[in-house]
């Protein structure tokens, strides 16, 4: 959806602040401190299955485009073409019992005034006295460690998973953060119907050492790592459709057909991060005959790099993309200067539609199908994290306090378009918003107090797709997701939340390898240069990193699948 916060819109905005980690499909959380004999914070398949909350889909608000079940436990997010005309209540009565609490969430907007009219209205609706203390999102990575070092966390806090390493989450769970397993495991979650409607994939992100700690927000049932987008309006005018592209060779042929350097048009922008899986490359590791193989060392990596090197050298990639100028990538796409480029699925949005049609009234974003590079193998795309936003309770809270806040979280996690969702996102009608053409629209007061999101960072229902005024965008994106869903799979160690010893943090980042991959795909270095850098990385710690995963995770806990 586009008028209020969803996982798609949130991640697209946060990536500019947090870097590529916000979109990374890598699910192993890095941390420090634990000895090699420990479980390393990891979840096991059997242990997690014993505690994972039961899933019960909500039927309170009927979508215009229902979810479709995909492979590996995934399902598409529901789609809405209009905002529900009569928001229904999903919670009976007031959830709170009058307790007083503090909460901290990141804020990338201007900080709203403390104790403002929206906060007061929310406290009345929730039945608690919740003091909201939003903190500057740009400084969040330094603010939180100061709190944890002093052991002065608030009662309720949002901790984005891309900062798991920075926050040392493997050590915080069970010490400073409350274990929610006794209240939410298995059938117990049915006491909180809206929490029970959060996708199972998201609860895996919230678990550490086979216990539930976090409350997922903005969770998606179809967390795919990205798409290869194209200017559908321009290509279809040339008689080119997505179904015609079935192999890497087809992509290369498009490069030749579409590129007109003299006319200022190139077929491609940056596509590596969205296309490399076509060569059968995994998220990070693959298991072959019981042994881990890192995707850096797979022969398919060399094939993928060679193809992208040839693409760049053929002159089919926009020069600015080869120069690493990512800031103007969208502008090039809107202007029709780069016709094909990779991106996150959240690029399909109302704001994209508005920017694109402002540049060209015929603008329409499309995405190519998931393919195998050889055009023959079964296409596959790995699932990413169902959410990167989770909230946690302070371990000092009593059982009664935890249950009171869980009831509040259930209210905040109400589905899109419900009465509770409308309240938590827009406030009080006539004060914070009015209805215009059936759509909640912020008043001046609402823009100051309700528009800057705080409560959804503590609890929010599953993501939906909603683009008011651009219904075709909703249809297009969900049609692609439906087709892609049958190719989804869970990568090795999916949802295990592995705490990697600090001694491996630098080698795991593999900056030299990543930099060389970029240079090769941009035609600046050869594949042989990559092989040399890879050999150095392996000897300087990469092989030891793989051995740790082999002996401490795979051999002891399996793949998590």
JSON list of N, CA and C in Angstrom, two decimals, residues 165-209:
[
{"chain": "A", "resi": 165, "resn": "UNK", "atom": "N", "xyz": [23.55, -7.01, 14.37]},
{"chain": "A", "resi": 165, "resn": "UNK", "atom": "CA", "xyz": [24.95, -7.06, 14.76]},
{"chain": "A", "resi": 165, "resn": "UNK", "atom": "C", "xyz": [25.30, -5.89, 15.66]},
{"chain": "A", "resi": 166, "resn": "UNK", "atom": "N", "xyz": [24.89, -4.70, 15.26]},
{"chain": "A", "resi": 166, "resn": "UNK", "atom": "CA", "xyz": [25.18, -3.49, 16.03]},
{"chain": "A", "resi": 166, "resn": "UNK", "atom": "C", "xyz": [24.56, -3.55, 17.43]},
{"chain": "A", "resi": 167, "resn": "UNK", "atom": "N", "xyz": [23.35, -4.10, 17.51]},
{"chain": "A", "resi": 167, "resn": "UNK", "atom": "CA", "xyz": [22.66, -4.18, 18.79]},
{"chain": "A", "resi": 167, "resn": "UNK", "atom": "C", "xyz": [23.06, -5.41, 19.60]},
{"chain": "A", "resi": 168, "resn": "UNK", "atom": "N", "xyz": [23.83, -6.30, 18.98]},
{"chain": "A", "resi": 168, "resn": "UNK", "atom": "CA", "xyz": [24.25, -7.55, 19.65]},
{"chain": "A", "resi": 168, "resn": "UNK", "atom": "C", "xyz": [23.03, -8.33, 20.15]},
{"chain": "A", "resi": 169, "resn": "UNK", "atom": "N", "xyz": [22.11, -8.56, 19.22]},
{"chain": "A", "resi": 169, "resn": "UNK", "atom": "CA", "xyz": [20.85, -9.18, 19.57]},
{"chain": "A", "resi": 169, "resn": "UNK", "atom": "C", "xyz": [20.99, -10.56, 20.20]},
{"chain": "A", "resi": 170, "resn": "UNK", "atom": "N", "xyz": [22.01, -11.30, 19.77]},
{"chain": "A", "resi": 170, "resn": "UNK", "atom": "CA", "xyz": [22.21, -12.63, 20.33]},
{"chain": "A", "resi": 170, "resn": "UNK", "atom": "C", "xyz": [22.42, -12.62, 21.83]},
{"chain": "A", "resi": 171, "resn": "UNK", "atom": "N", "xyz": [22.90, -11.49, 22.37]},
{"chain": "A", "resi": 171, "resn": "UNK", "atom": "CA", "xyz": [23.11, -11.37, 23.81]},
{"chain": "A", "resi": 171, "resn": "UNK", "atom": "C", "xyz": [21.93, -10.69, 24.52]},
{"chain": "A", "resi": 172, "resn": "UNK", "atom": "N", "xyz": [21.18, -9.85, 23.79]},
{"chain": "A", "resi": 172, "resn": "UNK", "atom": "CA", "xyz": [20.07, -9.13, 24.41]},
{"chain": "A", "resi": 172, "resn": "UNK", "atom": "C", "xyz": [18.87, -10.03, 24.69]},
{"chain": "A", "resi": 173, "resn": "UNK", "atom": "N", "xyz": [18.61, -11.00, 23.78]},
{"chain": "A", "resi": 173, "resn": "UNK", "atom": "CA", "xyz": [17.46, -11.86, 23.98]},
{"chain": "A", "resi": 173, "resn": "UNK", "atom": "C", "xyz": [17.66, -12.72, 25.23]},
{"chain": "A", "resi": 174, "resn": "UNK", "atom": "N", "xyz": [16.65, -12.73, 26.06]},
{"chain": "A", "resi": 174, "resn": "UNK", "atom": "CA", "xyz": [16.71, -13.52, 27.28]},
{"chain": "A", "resi": 174, "resn": "UNK", "atom": "C", "xyz": [17.39, -12.83, 28.44]},
{"chain": "A", "resi": 175, "resn": "UNK", "atom": "N", "xyz": [18.08, -11.73, 28.16]},
{"chain": "A", "resi": 175, "resn": "UNK", "atom": "CA", "xyz": [18.72, -10.99, 29.25]},
{"chain": "A", "resi": 175, "resn": "UNK", "atom": "C", "xyz": [18.01, -9.65, 29.45]},
{"chain": "A", "resi": 176, "resn": "UNK", "atom": "N", "xyz": [17.99, -8.83, 28.38]},
{"chain": "A", "resi": 176, "resn": "UNK", "atom": "CA", "xyz": [17.30, -7.55, 28.47]},
{"chain": "A", "resi": 176, "resn": "UNK", "atom": "C", "xyz": [15.96, -7.54, 27.74]},
{"chain": "A", "resi": 177, "resn": "UNK", "atom": "N", "xyz": [15.75, -8.55, 26.88]},
{"chain": "A", "resi": 177, "resn": "UNK", "atom": "CA", "xyz": [14.50, -8.62, 26.14]},
{"chain": "A", "resi": 177, "resn": "UNK", "atom": "C", "xyz": [13.69, -9.84, 26.59]},
{"chain": "A", "resi": 178, "resn": "UNK", "atom": "N", "xyz": [12.39, -9.63, 26.75]},
{"chain": "A", "resi": 178, "resn": "UNK", "atom": "CA", "xyz": [11.53, -10.65, 27.34]},
{"chain": "A", "resi": 178, "resn": "UNK", "atom": "C", "xyz": [11.26, -11.82, 26.40]},
{"chain": "A", "resi": 179, "resn": "UNK", "atom": "N", "xyz": [11.21, -13.01, 26.97]},
{"chain": "A", "resi": 179, "resn": "UNK", "atom": "CA", "xyz": [10.84, -14.23, 26.25]},
{"chain": "A", "resi": 179, "resn": "UNK", "atom": "C", "xyz": [9.31, -14.29, 26.17]},
{"chain": "A", "resi": 180, "resn": "UNK", "atom": "N", "xyz": [8.78, -14.27, 24.95]},
{"chain": "A", "resi": 180, "resn": "UNK", "atom": "CA", "xyz": [7.33, -14.27, 24.75]},
{"chain": "A", "resi": 180, "resn": "UNK", "atom": "C", "xyz": [6.78, -15.67, 24.46]},
{"chain": "A", "resi": 181, "resn": "UNK", "atom": "N", "xyz": [7.65, -16.66, 24.47]},
{"chain": "A", "resi": 181, "resn": "UNK", "atom": "CA", "xyz": [7.23, -18.02, 24.15]},
{"chain": "A", "resi": 181, "resn": "UNK", "atom": "C", "xyz": [6.08, -18.52, 25.02]},
{"chain": "A", "resi": 182, "resn": "UNK", "atom": "N", "xyz": [6.11, -18.28, 26.33]},
{"chain": "A", "resi": 182, "resn": "UNK", "atom": "CA", "xyz": [5.01, -18.79, 27.18]},
{"chain": "A", "resi": 182, "resn": "UNK", "atom": "C", "xyz": [3.64, -18.22, 26.81]},
{"chain": "A", "resi": 183, "resn": "UNK", "atom": "N", "xyz": [3.63, -17.09, 26.10]},
{"chain": "A", "resi": 183, "resn": "UNK", "atom": "CA", "xyz": [2.37, -16.42, 25.79]},
{"chain": "A", "resi": 183, "resn": "UNK", "atom": "C", "xyz": [1.92, -16.59, 24.34]},
{"chain": "A", "resi": 184, "resn": "UNK", "atom": "N", "xyz": [2.87, -16.89, 23.45]},
{"chain": "A", "resi": 184, "resn": "UNK", "atom": "CA", "xyz": [2.55, -16.87, 22.02]},
{"chain": "A", "resi": 184, "resn": "UNK", "atom": "C", "xyz": [2.80, -18.18, 21.29]},
{"chain": "A", "resi": 185, "resn": "UNK", "atom": "N", "xyz": [3.45, -19.14, 21.91]},
{"chain": "A", "resi": 185, "resn": "UNK", "atom": "CA", "xyz": [3.80, -20.36, 21.18]},
{"chain": "A", "resi": 185, "resn": "UNK", "atom": "C", "xyz": [2.57, -21.18, 20.83]},
{"chain": "A", "resi": 186, "resn": "UNK", "atom": "N", "xyz": [2.65, -21.82, 19.67]},
{"chain": "A", "resi": 186, "resn": "UNK", "atom": "CA", "xyz": [1.60, -22.73, 19.25]},
{"chain": "A", "resi": 186, "resn": "UNK", "atom": "C", "xyz": [0.21, -22.12, 19.27]},
{"chain": "A", "resi": 187, "resn": "UNK", "atom": "N", "xyz": [-0.72, -22.83, 19.89]},
{"chain": "A", "resi": 187, "resn": "UNK", "atom": "CA", "xyz": [-2.12, -22.40, 19.94]},
{"chain": "A", "resi": 187, "resn": "UNK", "atom": "C", "xyz": [-2.36, -21.23, 20.88]},
{"chain": "A", "resi": 188, "resn": "UNK", "atom": "N", "xyz": [-1.39, -20.92, 21.74]},
{"chain": "A", "resi": 188, "resn": "UNK", "atom": "CA", "xyz": [-1.58, -19.84, 22.71]},
{"chain": "A", "resi": 188, "resn": "UNK", "atom": "C", "xyz": [-1.81, -18.49, 22.04]},
{"chain": "A", "resi": 189, "resn": "UNK", "atom": "N", "xyz": [-1.24, -18.33, 20.85]},
{"chain": "A", "resi": 189, "resn": "UNK", "atom": "CA", "xyz": [-1.37, -17.03, 20.18]},
{"chain": "A", "resi": 189, "resn": "UNK", "atom": "C", "xyz": [-2.81, -16.73, 19.78]},
{"chain": "A", "resi": 190, "resn": "UNK", "atom": "N", "xyz": [-3.65, -17.75, 19.75]},
{"chain": "A", "resi": 190, "resn": "UNK", "atom": "CA", "xyz": [-5.04, -17.53, 19.33]},
{"chain": "A", "resi": 190, "resn": "UNK", "atom": "C", "xyz": [-5.79, -16.62, 20.30]},
{"chain": "A", "resi": 191, "resn": "UNK", "atom": "N", "xyz": [-5.22, -16.38, 21.45]},
{"chain": "A", "resi": 191, "resn": "UNK", "atom": "CA", "xyz": [-5.79, -15.40, 22.38]},
{"chain": "A", "resi": 191, "resn": "UNK", "atom": "C", "xyz": [-5.70, -14.00, 21.76]},
{"chain": "A", "resi": 192, "resn": "UNK", "atom": "N", "xyz": [-4.78, -13.86, 20.80]},
{"chain": "A", "resi": 192, "resn": "UNK", "atom": "CA", "xyz": [-4.54, -12.57, 20.14]},
{"chain": "A", "resi": 192, "resn": "UNK", "atom": "C", "xyz": [-4.72, -12.77, 18.62]},
{"chain": "A", "resi": 193, "resn": "UNK", "atom": "N", "xyz": [-5.96, -12.72, 18.13]},
{"chain": "A", "resi": 193, "resn": "UNK", "atom": "CA", "xyz": [-6.25, -13.09, 16.74]},
{"chain": "A", "resi": 193, "resn": "UNK", "atom": "C", "xyz": [-5.47, -12.31, 15.69]},
{"chain": "A", "resi": 194, "resn": "UNK", "atom": "N", "xyz": [-5.23, -11.03, 15.94]},
{"chain": "A", "resi": 194, "resn": "UNK", "atom": "CA", "xyz": [-4.50, -10.24, 14.94]},
{"chain": "A", "resi": 194, "resn": "UNK", "atom": "C", "xyz": [-3.03, -10.62, 14.89]},
{"chain": "A", "resi": 195, "resn": "UNK", "atom": "N", "xyz": [-2.46, -10.97, 16.03]},
{"chain": "A", "resi": 195, "resn": "UNK", "atom": "CA", "xyz": [-1.08, -11.46, 16.04]},
{"chain": "A", "resi": 195, "resn": "UNK", "atom": "C", "xyz": [-1.01, -12.83, 15.36]},
{"chain": "A", "resi": 196, "resn": "UNK", "atom": "N", "xyz": [-2.07, -13.63, 15.54]},
{"chain": "A", "resi": 196, "resn": "UNK", "atom": "CA", "xyz": [-2.09, -14.96, 14.91]},
{"chain": "A", "resi": 196, "resn": "UNK", "atom": "C", "xyz": [-2.15, -14.87, 13.39]},
{"chain": "A", "resi": 197, "resn": "UNK", "atom": "N", "xyz": [-2.57, -13.72, 12.86]},
{"chain": "A", "resi": 197, "resn": "UNK", "atom": "CA", "xyz": [-2.67, -13.55, 11.41]},
{"chain": "A", "resi": 197, "resn": "UNK", "atom": "C", "xyz": [-1.37, -13.09, 10.78]},
{"chain": "A", "resi": 198, "resn": "UNK", "atom": "N", "xyz": [-0.33, -12.91, 11.59]},
{"chain": "A", "resi": 198, "resn": "UNK", "atom": "CA", "xyz": [0.99, -12.56, 11.05]},
{"chain": "A", "resi": 198, "resn": "UNK", "atom": "C", "xyz": [1.62, -13.80, 10.43]},
{"chain": "A", "resi": 199, "resn": "UNK", "atom": "N", "xyz": [2.17, -13.72, 9.23]},
{"chain": "A", "resi": 199, "resn": "UNK", "atom": "CA", "xyz": [2.72, -14.89, 8.55]},
{"chain": "A", "resi": 199, "resn": "UNK", "atom": "C", "xyz": [3.76, -15.64, 9.38]},
{"chain": "A", "resi": 200, "resn": "UNK", "atom": "N", "xyz": [3.73, -16.96, 9.27]},
{"chain": "A", "resi": 200, "resn": "UNK", "atom": "CA", "xyz": [4.68, -17.80, 10.00]},
{"chain": "A", "resi": 200, "resn": "UNK", "atom": "C", "xyz": [6.11, -17.43, 9.67]},
{"chain": "A", "resi": 201, "resn": "UNK", "atom": "N", "xyz": [6.39, -17.09, 8.41]},
{"chain": "A", "resi": 201, "resn": "UNK", "atom": "CA", "xyz": [7.74, -16.72, 8.01]},
{"chain": "A", "resi": 201, "resn": "UNK", "atom": "C", "xyz": [8.28, -15.56, 8.85]},
{"chain": "A", "resi": 202, "resn": "UNK", "atom": "N", "xyz": [7.39, -14.66, 9.27]},
{"chain": "A", "resi": 202, "resn": "UNK", "atom": "CA", "xyz": [7.82, -13.52, 10.06]},
{"chain": "A", "resi": 202, "resn": "UNK", "atom": "C", "xyz": [8.17, -13.92, 11.49]},
{"chain": "A", "resi": 203, "resn": "UNK", "atom": "N", "xyz": [7.44, -14.87, 12.05]},
{"chain": "A", "resi": 203, "resn": "UNK", "atom": "CA", "xyz": [7.74, -15.31, 13.41]},
{"chain": "A", "resi": 203, "resn": "UNK", "atom": "C", "xyz": [9.11, -15.99, 13.47]},
{"chain": "A", "resi": 204, "resn": "UNK", "atom": "N", "xyz": [9.55, -16.59, 12.36]},
{"chain": "A", "resi": 204, "resn": "UNK", "atom": "CA", "xyz": [10.88, -17.17, 12.34]},
{"chain": "A", "resi": 204, "resn": "UNK", "atom": "C", "xyz": [11.95, -16.10, 12.55]},
{"chain": "A", "resi": 205, "resn": "UNK", "atom": "N", "xyz": [11.71, -14.91, 12.01]},
{"chain": "A", "resi": 205, "resn": "UNK", "atom": "CA", "xyz": [12.66, -13.81, 12.17]},
{"chain": "A", "resi": 205, "resn": "UNK", "atom": "C", "xyz": [12.73, -13.37, 13.62]},
{"chain": "A", "resi": 206, "resn": "UNK", "atom": "N", "xyz": [11.64, -13.57, 14.36]},
{"chain": "A", "resi": 206, "resn": "UNK", "atom": "CA", "xyz": [11.56, -13.07, 15.75]},
{"chain": "A", "resi": 206, "resn": "UNK", "atom": "C", "xyz": [12.13, -14.05, 16.77]},
{"chain": "A", "resi": 207, "resn": "UNK", "atom": "N", "xyz": [12.53, -15.23, 16.30]},
{"chain": "A", "resi": 207, "resn": "UNK", "atom": "CA", "xyz": [12.94, -16.29, 17.23]},
{"chain": "A", "resi": 207, "resn": "UNK", "atom": "C", "xyz": [14.46, -16.40, 17.34]},
{"chain": "A", "resi": 208, "resn": "UNK", "atom": "N", "xyz": [14.90, -16.70, 18.56]},
{"chain": "A", "resi": 208, "resn": "UNK", "atom": "CA", "xyz": [16.33, -16.93, 18.84]},
{"chain": "A", "resi": 208, "resn": "UNK", "atom": "C", "xyz": [16.43, -18.14, 19.76]},
{"chain": "A", "resi": 209, "resn": "UNK", "atom": "N", "xyz": [17.31, -19.07, 19.42]},
{"chain": "A", "resi": 209, "resn": "UNK", "atom": "CA", "xyz": [17.50, -20.28, 20.22]},
{"chain": "A", "resi": 209, "resn": "UNK", "atom": "C", "xyz": [16.16, -20.94, 20.55]}
]
